[in-house]
């Protein structure tokens, strides 16, 4: 156990000082501190940073630099360095804010490679009176895609206008038990319980990456040290190609699809793992530098 | 008949080509495509003025009023967006945020709307559900939505032809 525990909060609200969501997060973290956990807490307010919406150019998956230059790099660095990630957003029209959505869209490649595998996480949602369930489930899904282990979500209603949060004390009282549980889990060095959404996302992700691996192997031949593609799948794919009249040119394009992610999965020998636990147990290869790869490709 | 399509895509790619195909297949409809990326449309500041004091008090002076005018003139609206990380794109999300006051004061009761997403994997159903829900909240009469699973423009033409009956039924 390290002496100081780093917590980074990504705050989706356009406000910073007046934000009710920030107030809820800070109350919770203070309660965790009172339980005896030594921690550093930093709030990154996306409203005060410059994060532009994604242009959809797909450069990042083809290992080319991102055309947009803004504050995303430093936010990424802080997310890689932290021990616990908190995603916090108010509810705007039944979902997260547009600022938060722009941030997620820019981290497009991160959805396929489990960049923050094994970190703790938590989601926080405040709302006036409705929509917190949908928003919380979306944030949980994003936390699971990034490979983090979530303690669950804290939600609070009654956060009406910026700075007007009459439910604040009530929510703090309600969340005290949760803060105690989180702090004791971290102090004991344990992980929170596995969630169903993590299993579901692992299944989807593995299907996706092995599919592209198969197409790549069909076009360029099998690679040494990598698992051979499933013969049943190869047969099905060939049938599918014939049915849709896919040309060789299109197949070449398809094989190069998600190049960054495929290289990541191959270099970490993840393609033959059968569960999230197996994936976590695999050691990181010596010549594989996680943070430099995550930061440098765009 | 006048139909306006709001496209939340950051580029003129698959979503745009699907809309373009619909336009070509229905020449008798006055069909207009609005790209949100081309408009002067800033991100919502969350000041709550539009709900508390009226929508004309918004501190951001941009193309929002023009969009409302066009939506009021039209008979139907198509909300279309690619799927980005299990949800609609950031442009589309910002569109809904800026019209947050409509969720409290719905006004498009005599109009139809359709949702359309394009994507090549997971998450389209969540985006569609969300857009349908928001359209209902704004007061639209929602017709069955269209989800296309495509990767290239060529396939989109086939997909539109395939879904032509469905599209005709919706109009």
Short mmCIF file of C-alpha atoms in Angstrom, two decimals:
data_model
loop_
_atom_site.label_atom_id
_atom_site.label_comp_id
_atom_site.label_asym_id
_atom_site.label_seq_id
_atom_site.Cartn_x
_atom_site.Cartn_y
_atom_site.Cartn_z
CA UNK A 1 0.00 0.00 0.00
CA UNK A 2 1.41 3.35 -1.05
CA UNK A 3 1.47 6.19 1.46
CA UNK A 4 -0.67 8.60 -0.52
CA UNK A 5 -3.58 7.51 -2.61
CA UNK A 6 -4.21 9.62 -5.70
CA UNK A 7 -7.78 10.34 -6.72
CA UNK A 8 -8.60 12.17 -9.93
CA UNK A 9 -12.09 13.45 -10.61
CA UNK A 10 -13.19 14.26 -14.15
CA UNK A 11 -15.97 16.79 -13.65
CA UNK A 12 -18.32 17.06 -16.62
CA UNK A 13 -20.07 20.20 -15.46
CA UNK A 14 -19.43 23.47 -17.33
CA UNK A 15 -19.10 25.19 -13.93
CA UNK A 16 -16.23 24.79 -11.54
CA UNK A 17 -16.67 26.65 -8.25
CA UNK A 18 -20.45 26.69 -8.18
CA UNK A 19 -20.90 23.10 -9.35
CA UNK A 20 -23.20 20.95 -7.20
CA UNK A 21 -21.61 17.78 -8.56
CA UNK A 22 -18.21 18.96 -7.37
CA UNK A 23 -19.69 19.61 -3.93
CA UNK A 24 -21.04 16.06 -3.75
CA UNK A 25 -17.69 14.56 -4.82
CA UNK A 26 -15.74 16.65 -2.33
CA UNK A 27 -18.08 15.70 0.52
CA UNK A 28 -17.62 12.04 -0.34
CA UNK A 29 -13.83 12.27 -0.56
CA UNK A 30 -13.69 14.11 2.76
CA UNK A 31 -15.72 11.34 4.36
CA UNK A 32 -13.24 8.82 2.94
CA UNK A 33 -10.41 10.85 4.45
CA UNK A 34 -12.14 10.81 7.82
CA UNK A 35 -12.13 7.02 7.68
CA UNK A 36 -8.33 7.05 7.85
CA UNK A 37 -7.30 6.93 4.19
CA UNK A 38 -4.43 9.23 3.25
CA UNK A 39 -5.23 10.71 -0.12
CA UNK A 40 -4.61 13.45 -2.65
CA UNK A 41 -7.63 14.66 -4.53
CA UNK A 42 -7.65 16.64 -7.76
CA UNK A 43 -10.69 17.84 -9.67
CA UNK A 44 -10.36 18.42 -13.41
CA UNK A 45 -13.27 20.60 -14.50
CA UNK A 46 -13.86 20.08 -18.22
CA UNK A 47 -15.63 23.44 -18.38
CA UNK A 48 -12.34 25.17 -17.53
CA UNK A 49 -10.25 23.05 -19.92
CA UNK A 50 -10.30 23.11 -23.68
CA UNK A 51 -11.48 19.74 -25.02
CA UNK A 52 -12.93 19.98 -28.50
CA UNK A 53 -15.37 17.42 -29.92
CA UNK A 54 -13.96 14.53 -31.96
CA UNK A 55 -13.67 15.08 -35.71
CA UNK A 56 -14.19 11.40 -36.53
CA UNK A 57 -11.08 11.18 -38.73
CA UNK A 58 -10.01 7.77 -37.29
CA UNK A 59 -6.36 8.92 -37.21
CA UNK A 60 -5.82 7.55 -33.70
CA UNK A 61 -6.72 3.99 -34.65
CA UNK A 62 -4.32 4.14 -37.61
CA UNK A 63 -1.46 5.31 -35.33
CA UNK A 64 -1.39 8.80 -36.82
CA UNK A 65 -1.27 11.95 -34.68
CA UNK A 66 -4.52 13.61 -33.62
CA UNK A 67 -5.22 16.81 -35.63
CA UNK A 68 -6.72 18.58 -32.59
CA UNK A 69 -4.22 20.11 -30.18
CA UNK A 70 -5.72 20.98 -26.81
CA UNK A 71 -5.66 20.13 -23.09
CA UNK A 72 -6.53 16.45 -23.50
CA UNK A 73 -2.89 15.32 -23.20
CA UNK A 74 -2.43 16.55 -19.64
CA UNK A 75 -5.79 15.11 -18.58
CA UNK A 76 -4.73 11.74 -19.99
CA UNK A 77 -1.45 11.88 -18.08
CA UNK A 78 -3.29 12.53 -14.82
CA UNK A 79 -5.70 9.67 -15.50
CA UNK A 80 -2.82 7.25 -16.11
CA UNK A 81 -1.03 8.33 -12.92
CA UNK A 82 -4.00 8.11 -10.56
CA UNK A 83 -5.04 5.19 -8.34
CA UNK A 84 -8.74 5.93 -8.41
CA UNK A 85 -10.81 7.58 -11.12
CA UNK A 86 -14.07 9.36 -10.37
CA UNK A 87 -16.31 10.30 -13.27
CA UNK A 88 -18.76 12.97 -12.15
CA UNK A 89 -21.43 14.60 -14.24
CA UNK A 90 -24.68 16.46 -13.77
CA UNK A 91 -27.68 15.37 -15.81
CA UNK A 92 -28.47 17.54 -18.85
CA UNK A 93 -31.48 16.35 -20.86
CA UNK A 94 -31.43 12.83 -19.42
CA UNK A 95 -27.73 12.15 -20.07
CA UNK A 96 -24.21 13.38 -19.30
CA UNK A 97 -23.24 16.88 -20.42
CA UNK A 98 -21.96 17.62 -23.93
CA UNK A 99 -18.54 18.53 -22.52
CA UNK A 100 -18.22 15.06 -20.96
CA UNK A 101 -19.45 13.41 -24.15
CA UNK A 102 -16.82 15.29 -26.18
CA UNK A 103 -14.19 14.04 -23.73
CA UNK A 104 -15.31 10.40 -24.10
CA UNK A 105 -15.42 10.68 -27.89
CA UNK A 106 -11.84 11.91 -27.99
CA UNK A 107 -10.72 8.85 -25.99
CA UNK A 108 -12.06 6.63 -28.75
CA UNK A 109 -9.16 4.14 -28.81
CA UNK A 110 -9.32 3.79 -25.03
CA UNK A 111 -12.66 2.01 -25.42
CA UNK A 112 -10.95 -1.04 -26.95
CA UNK A 113 -7.72 -1.54 -25.01
CA UNK A 114 -8.45 -1.50 -21.26
CA UNK A 115 -6.00 1.39 -20.61
CA UNK A 116 -6.74 1.75 -16.88
CA UNK A 117 -6.95 -1.97 -16.11
CA UNK A 118 -7.18 -2.75 -12.39
CA UNK A 119 -7.70 0.79 -11.07
CA UNK A 120 -10.46 1.68 -8.63
CA UNK A 121 -13.29 3.87 -9.83
CA UNK A 122 -16.57 5.48 -8.91
CA UNK A 123 -19.28 7.42 -10.72
CA UNK A 124 -21.12 10.42 -9.33
CA UNK A 125 -24.33 11.92 -10.75
CA UNK A 126 -26.45 14.85 -9.60
CA UNK A 127 -29.77 15.89 -11.06
CA UNK A 128 -32.76 18.13 -10.45
CA UNK A 129 -35.31 15.37 -10.30
CA UNK A 130 -34.91 12.77 -13.04
CA UNK A 131 -32.55 10.96 -15.38
CA UNK A 132 -29.91 9.95 -12.84
CA UNK A 133 -30.39 6.22 -13.40
CA UNK A 134 -29.69 6.36 -17.14
CA UNK A 135 -26.71 8.64 -16.63
CA UNK A 136 -25.24 6.48 -13.87
CA UNK A 137 -25.58 3.33 -15.94
CA UNK A 138 -23.85 5.04 -18.87
CA UNK A 139 -20.95 6.20 -16.68
CA UNK A 140 -20.65 2.69 -15.21
CA UNK A 141 -20.46 1.31 -18.73
CA UNK A 142 -17.67 3.73 -19.63
CA UNK A 143 -15.75 2.85 -16.44
CA UNK A 144 -16.05 -0.85 -17.28
CA UNK A 145 -14.81 -0.25 -20.85
CA UNK A 146 -11.72 1.49 -19.51
CA UNK A 147 -10.99 -1.62 -17.43
CA UNK A 148 -11.50 -0.06 -14.02
CA UNK A 149 -13.25 -1.74 -11.09
CA UNK A 150 -16.15 0.37 -9.98
CA UNK A 151 -17.52 0.65 -6.45
CA UNK A 152 -20.86 1.74 -7.89
CA UNK A 153 -22.49 5.07 -8.41
CA UNK A 154 -23.49 7.85 -6.03
CA UNK A 155 -26.55 9.74 -7.19
CA UNK A 156 -28.36 12.67 -5.70
CA UNK A 157 -31.51 14.48 -6.69
CA UNK A 158 -32.32 18.02 -5.62
CA UNK A 159 -29.38 19.78 -7.27
CA UNK A 160 -31.44 22.44 -9.04
CA UNK A 161 -29.50 25.49 -10.20
CA UNK A 162 -25.72 26.10 -9.89
CA UNK A 163 -25.00 26.69 -6.22
CA UNK A 164 -28.52 25.75 -5.07
CA UNK A 165 -28.33 22.21 -3.65
CA UNK A 166 -30.78 21.77 -0.75
CA UNK A 167 -30.32 17.96 -0.71
CA UNK A 168 -26.58 18.25 -0.03
CA UNK A 169 -26.53 17.38 3.69
CA UNK A 170 -29.08 14.62 3.23
CA UNK A 171 -27.01 13.03 0.43
CA UNK A 172 -23.84 13.29 2.47
CA UNK A 173 -25.49 11.50 5.37
CA UNK A 174 -26.84 8.83 3.03
CA UNK A 175 -23.44 8.24 1.39
CA UNK A 176 -21.43 7.96 4.63
CA UNK A 177 -21.85 4.20 4.79
CA UNK A 178 -20.63 3.86 1.21
CA UNK A 179 -17.60 6.05 1.93
CA UNK A 180 -16.71 3.81 4.87
CA UNK A 181 -17.00 0.71 2.72
CA UNK A 182 -14.87 2.20 -0.08
CA UNK A 183 -12.17 3.39 2.33
CA UNK A 184 -11.94 0.05 4.14
CA UNK A 185 -11.77 -1.88 0.85
CA UNK A 186 -8.90 0.30 -0.33
CA UNK A 187 -7.08 0.11 3.01
CA UNK A 188 -7.30 -3.70 2.97
CA UNK A 189 -5.96 -3.77 -0.60
CA UNK A 190 -9.01 -5.63 -1.90
CA UNK A 191 -10.95 -5.12 -5.11
CA UNK A 192 -14.67 -4.31 -5.36
CA UNK A 193 -16.99 -7.07 -6.55
CA UNK A 194 -16.95 -7.90 -10.26
CA UNK A 195 -19.93 -6.50 -12.18
CA UNK A 196 -22.04 -8.05 -14.89
CA UNK A 197 -21.36 -5.20 -17.32
CA UNK A 198 -17.61 -5.96 -17.14
CA UNK A 199 -18.23 -9.51 -18.30
CA UNK A 200 -20.47 -8.30 -21.11
CA UNK A 201 -17.97 -5.73 -22.30
CA UNK A 202 -15.12 -8.24 -22.19
CA UNK A 203 -17.11 -10.62 -24.37
CA UNK A 204 -17.89 -7.89 -26.92
CA UNK A 205 -14.34 -6.59 -26.95
CA UNK A 206 -12.79 -10.02 -27.40
CA UNK A 207 -15.15 -10.83 -30.26
CA UNK A 208 -14.23 -7.54 -31.92
CA UNK A 209 -10.47 -7.86 -31.56
CA UNK A 210 -10.26 -11.55 -32.49
CA UNK A 211 -12.45 -10.77 -35.52
CA UNK A 212 -10.02 -8.16 -36.77
CA UNK A 213 -7.13 -10.48 -35.93
CA UNK A 214 -8.78 -13.13 -38.11
CA UNK A 215 -9.22 -10.78 -41.08
CA UNK A 216 -5.64 -9.59 -40.67
CA UNK A 217 -4.35 -13.19 -40.60
CA UNK A 218 -6.42 -14.06 -43.70
CA UNK A 219 -4.85 -11.18 -45.62
CA UNK A 220 -1.25 -11.26 -44.37
CA UNK A 221 -0.77 -14.81 -43.03
CA UNK A 222 -0.49 -16.13 -39.48
CA UNK A 223 1.92 -14.45 -37.08
CA UNK A 224 4.42 -16.31 -34.92
CA UNK A 225 3.64 -16.33 -31.22
CA UNK A 226 0.02 -15.32 -31.80
CA UNK A 227 -2.97 -17.68 -31.56
CA UNK A 228 -4.24 -19.10 -34.85
CA UNK A 229 -7.70 -17.90 -35.89
CA UNK A 230 -10.64 -20.14 -35.13
CA UNK A 231 -11.28 -22.35 -38.22
CA UNK A 232 -15.07 -22.19 -37.81
CA UNK A 233 -14.88 -18.42 -37.81
CA UNK A 234 -12.65 -18.38 -40.90
CA UNK A 235 -15.18 -20.54 -42.73
CA UNK A 236 -18.07 -18.27 -41.71
CA UNK A 237 -16.14 -15.16 -42.69
CA UNK A 238 -15.29 -16.51 -46.14
CA UNK A 239 -18.98 -17.25 -46.66
CA UNK A 240 -19.86 -13.74 -45.56
CA UNK A 241 -17.28 -12.14 -47.89
CA UNK A 242 -18.69 -14.09 -50.83
CA UNK A 243 -22.25 -13.12 -49.98
CA UNK A 244 -21.51 -9.42 -49.79
CA UNK A 245 -19.08 -9.41 -52.77
CA UNK A 246 -16.35 -7.76 -50.76
CA UNK A 247 -13.37 -6.88 -52.93
CA UNK A 248 -9.73 -7.46 -52.06
CA UNK A 249 -9.21 -3.72 -51.70
CA UNK A 250 -11.98 -3.49 -49.11
CA UNK A 251 -10.52 -6.50 -47.28
CA UNK A 252 -7.12 -4.80 -47.11
CA UNK A 253 -8.79 -1.77 -45.61
CA UNK A 254 -10.65 -3.94 -43.15
CA UNK A 255 -7.46 -5.72 -42.10
CA UNK A 256 -5.85 -2.39 -41.27
CA UNK A 257 -8.89 -1.33 -39.27
CA UNK A 258 -8.16 -0.61 -35.55
CA UNK A 259 -4.41 -1.03 -36.11
CA UNK A 260 -3.42 0.63 -32.83
CA UNK A 261 -5.72 -1.55 -30.78
CA UNK A 262 -4.75 -4.76 -32.57
CA UNK A 263 -1.05 -4.03 -31.99
CA UNK A 264 -1.81 -3.41 -28.31
CA UNK A 265 -3.70 -6.72 -27.89
CA UNK A 266 -1.02 -8.65 -29.80
CA UNK A 267 1.93 -7.13 -27.95
CA UNK A 268 0.39 -7.88 -24.58
CA UNK A 269 -0.54 -11.45 -25.65
CA UNK A 270 -4.16 -10.84 -24.76
CA UNK A 271 -5.81 -12.47 -27.77
CA UNK A 272 -6.06 -15.97 -26.28
CA UNK A 273 -7.34 -14.97 -22.83
CA UNK A 274 -10.77 -16.27 -21.88
CA UNK A 275 -11.79 -13.95 -19.06
CA UNK A 276 -11.00 -10.58 -17.56
CA UNK A 277 -9.09 -12.28 -14.75
CA UNK A 278 -6.79 -14.09 -17.19
CA UNK A 279 -6.22 -10.78 -18.93
CA UNK A 280 -5.21 -9.13 -15.65
CA UNK A 281 -2.91 -11.98 -14.64
CA UNK A 282 -0.80 -11.71 -17.79
CA UNK A 283 2.44 -9.83 -17.07
CA UNK A 284 3.29 -6.70 -19.04
CA UNK A 285 6.12 -7.50 -21.51
CA UNK A 286 9.48 -5.83 -20.87
CA UNK A 287 9.58 -3.69 -24.00
CA UNK A 288 6.01 -2.57 -23.56
CA UNK A 289 5.65 0.91 -22.03
CA UNK A 290 1.97 1.49 -21.25
CA UNK A 291 1.97 5.22 -20.58
CA UNK A 292 4.23 6.20 -23.48
CA UNK A 293 2.03 4.21 -25.87
CA UNK A 294 -1.13 5.79 -24.52
CA UNK A 295 0.26 9.31 -24.68
CA UNK A 296 2.31 9.26 -27.87
CA UNK A 297 0.02 7.79 -30.44
CA UNK A 298 -1.95 11.02 -30.61
CA UNK B 1 -44.05 18.24 -47.50
CA UNK B 2 -41.04 19.67 -45.75
CA UNK B 3 -38.55 17.57 -43.86
CA UNK B 4 -35.40 18.73 -42.14
CA UNK B 5 -32.60 16.37 -41.19
CA UNK B 6 -30.26 17.30 -38.36
CA UNK B 7 -26.98 15.51 -38.75
CA UNK B 8 -24.74 15.18 -35.68
CA UNK B 9 -21.80 13.75 -37.55
CA UNK B 10 -18.42 15.50 -37.36
CA UNK B 11 -17.72 14.79 -41.06
CA UNK B 12 -19.56 14.13 -44.32
CA UNK B 13 -19.32 10.37 -44.00
CA UNK B 14 -21.75 7.50 -43.68
CA UNK B 15 -24.53 9.28 -41.82
CA UNK B 16 -24.54 12.04 -44.41
CA UNK B 17 -24.55 9.58 -47.30
CA UNK B 18 -27.55 7.76 -45.83
CA UNK B 19 -29.44 11.06 -45.58
CA UNK B 20 -28.35 11.93 -49.11
CA UNK B 21 -29.71 8.61 -50.34
CA UNK B 22 -33.04 9.27 -48.67
CA UNK B 23 -33.10 12.66 -50.40
CA UNK B 24 -32.45 11.06 -53.79
CA UNK B 25 -35.07 8.34 -53.24
CA UNK B 26 -37.81 10.86 -52.39
CA UNK B 27 -37.49 13.67 -54.95
CA UNK B 28 -40.97 15.08 -54.25
CA UNK B 29 -40.13 15.94 -50.65
CA UNK B 30 -38.54 19.27 -49.76
CA UNK B 31 -35.63 17.71 -47.91
CA UNK B 32 -32.90 19.72 -46.21
CA UNK B 33 -29.82 18.44 -44.39
CA UNK B 34 -28.27 20.55 -41.63
CA UNK B 35 -24.80 19.64 -40.47
CA UNK B 36 -24.30 20.69 -36.85
CA UNK B 37 -20.54 20.95 -37.36
CA UNK B 38 -20.99 23.70 -39.98
CA UNK B 39 -23.22 25.83 -37.74
CA UNK B 40 -22.07 28.36 -35.19
CA UNK B 41 -23.32 26.35 -32.24
CA UNK B 42 -21.48 26.66 -28.96
CA UNK B 43 -21.47 24.29 -25.99
CA UNK B 44 -24.10 24.82 -23.30
CA UNK B 45 -22.84 26.77 -20.28
CA UNK B 46 -25.36 25.30 -17.87
CA UNK B 47 -26.49 28.68 -16.57
CA UNK B 48 -30.17 27.60 -16.44
CA UNK B 49 -31.33 31.00 -17.82
CA UNK B 50 -33.40 29.41 -20.59
CA UNK B 51 -35.48 27.46 -18.08
CA UNK B 52 -35.77 30.10 -15.37
CA UNK B 53 -36.01 33.34 -17.36
CA UNK B 54 -36.93 32.37 -20.94
CA UNK B 55 -35.05 31.02 -23.92
CA UNK B 56 -34.35 34.47 -25.38
CA UNK B 57 -32.12 35.22 -22.36
CA UNK B 58 -29.46 32.69 -23.41
CA UNK B 59 -26.00 34.27 -23.09
CA UNK B 60 -24.75 32.48 -26.20
CA UNK B 61 -25.78 34.33 -29.35
CA UNK B 62 -25.54 31.87 -32.22
CA UNK B 63 -27.55 29.86 -34.76
CA UNK B 64 -29.97 28.30 -32.26
CA UNK B 65 -32.86 30.60 -33.16
CA UNK B 66 -32.40 29.79 -36.85
CA UNK B 67 -32.59 26.07 -36.01
CA UNK B 68 -35.80 26.52 -34.02
CA UNK B 69 -37.32 28.50 -36.87
CA UNK B 70 -36.46 25.81 -39.39
CA UNK B 71 -37.79 23.05 -37.14
CA UNK B 72 -41.07 24.95 -36.62
CA UNK B 73 -41.51 25.49 -40.36
CA UNK B 74 -40.92 21.83 -41.24
CA UNK B 75 -43.48 18.99 -41.05
CA UNK B 76 -40.99 16.41 -39.86
CA UNK B 77 -37.54 16.23 -38.37
CA UNK B 78 -34.93 13.48 -38.66
CA UNK B 79 -32.40 13.30 -35.83
CA UNK B 80 -29.36 11.47 -37.09
CA UNK B 81 -26.06 10.70 -35.48
CA UNK B 82 -23.21 8.22 -35.66
CA UNK B 83 -22.62 6.08 -32.59
CA UNK B 84 -19.64 7.33 -30.60
CA UNK B 85 -18.77 5.40 -27.43
CA UNK B 86 -22.19 3.78 -26.90
CA UNK B 87 -24.12 7.04 -27.33
CA UNK B 88 -24.89 9.87 -29.78
CA UNK B 89 -21.98 12.08 -30.88
CA UNK B 90 -20.92 15.12 -28.86
CA UNK B 91 -22.42 17.50 -31.45
CA UNK B 92 -25.81 15.83 -31.13
CA UNK B 93 -25.58 15.76 -27.34
CA UNK B 94 -24.84 19.48 -27.36
CA UNK B 95 -27.85 20.03 -29.63
CA UNK B 96 -30.12 18.40 -27.05
CA UNK B 97 -28.44 20.31 -24.19
CA UNK B 98 -28.99 23.67 -25.87
CA UNK B 99 -32.68 22.84 -26.35
CA UNK B 100 -33.04 21.79 -22.72
CA UNK B 101 -35.83 24.31 -22.21
CA UNK B 102 -37.96 22.34 -24.68
CA UNK B 103 -37.96 19.45 -22.22
CA UNK B 104 -39.77 21.75 -19.79
CA UNK B 105 -41.89 23.58 -22.36
CA UNK B 106 -42.52 21.15 -25.26
CA UNK B 107 -43.92 22.76 -28.40
CA UNK B 108 -43.66 20.50 -31.50
CA UNK B 109 -46.93 18.64 -30.97
CA UNK B 110 -48.07 18.55 -34.61
CA UNK B 111 -44.80 17.26 -36.07
CA UNK B 112 -43.25 13.87 -36.72
CA UNK B 113 -39.71 12.84 -35.96
CA UNK B 114 -37.47 9.92 -36.80
CA UNK B 115 -34.18 8.86 -35.26
CA UNK B 116 -31.36 7.41 -37.31
CA UNK B 117 -28.00 6.06 -36.23
CA UNK B 118 -25.12 4.57 -38.13
CA UNK B 119 -22.53 2.44 -36.47
CA UNK B 120 -20.54 -0.71 -36.89
CA UNK B 121 -20.75 -2.29 -33.49
CA UNK B 122 -22.07 -2.04 -30.02
CA UNK B 123 -24.25 0.72 -28.55
CA UNK B 124 -26.63 1.73 -31.36
CA UNK B 125 -29.72 0.73 -29.40
CA UNK B 126 -28.78 3.01 -26.50
CA UNK B 127 -28.28 5.98 -28.81
CA UNK B 128 -31.60 5.31 -30.54
CA UNK B 129 -33.44 4.92 -27.26
CA UNK B 130 -32.01 8.20 -26.07
CA UNK B 131 -32.88 10.14 -29.23
CA UNK B 132 -36.43 8.71 -29.32
CA UNK B 133 -36.92 9.64 -25.70
CA UNK B 134 -35.68 13.20 -26.23
CA UNK B 135 -37.90 13.64 -29.30
CA UNK B 136 -40.90 12.49 -27.27
CA UNK B 137 -39.98 14.90 -24.50
CA UNK B 138 -39.79 17.76 -27.01
CA UNK B 139 -43.35 16.91 -28.07
CA UNK B 140 -42.75 15.14 -31.39
CA UNK B 141 -44.79 12.20 -32.63
CA UNK B 142 -42.05 9.57 -32.96
CA UNK B 143 -42.13 7.13 -35.88
CA UNK B 144 -40.12 3.86 -35.85
CA UNK B 145 -36.41 4.54 -35.88
CA UNK B 146 -33.78 3.28 -38.27
CA UNK B 147 -30.50 1.69 -37.28
CA UNK B 148 -27.98 0.96 -40.02
CA UNK B 149 -24.95 -1.19 -39.43
CA UNK B 150 -22.56 -0.04 -42.12
CA UNK B 151 -18.92 0.70 -42.77
CA UNK B 152 -18.66 2.27 -46.21
CA UNK B 153 -20.70 4.51 -48.47
CA UNK B 154 -21.31 1.76 -50.98
CA UNK B 155 -22.97 -0.39 -48.38
CA UNK B 156 -25.13 2.52 -47.28
CA UNK B 157 -26.80 2.65 -50.68
CA UNK B 158 -27.65 -1.03 -50.40
CA UNK B 159 -28.86 -0.52 -46.88
CA UNK B 160 -31.18 2.30 -47.90
CA UNK B 161 -32.53 0.22 -50.76
CA UNK B 162 -33.02 -2.64 -48.32
CA UNK B 163 -34.73 -0.41 -45.82
CA UNK B 164 -36.64 1.52 -48.46
CA UNK B 165 -39.95 -0.04 -47.56
CA UNK B 166 -39.40 0.76 -43.94
CA UNK B 167 -38.45 4.32 -44.78
CA UNK B 168 -41.48 4.78 -47.04
CA UNK B 169 -43.70 3.45 -44.29
CA UNK B 170 -42.25 5.92 -41.84
CA UNK B 171 -43.00 8.88 -44.11
#
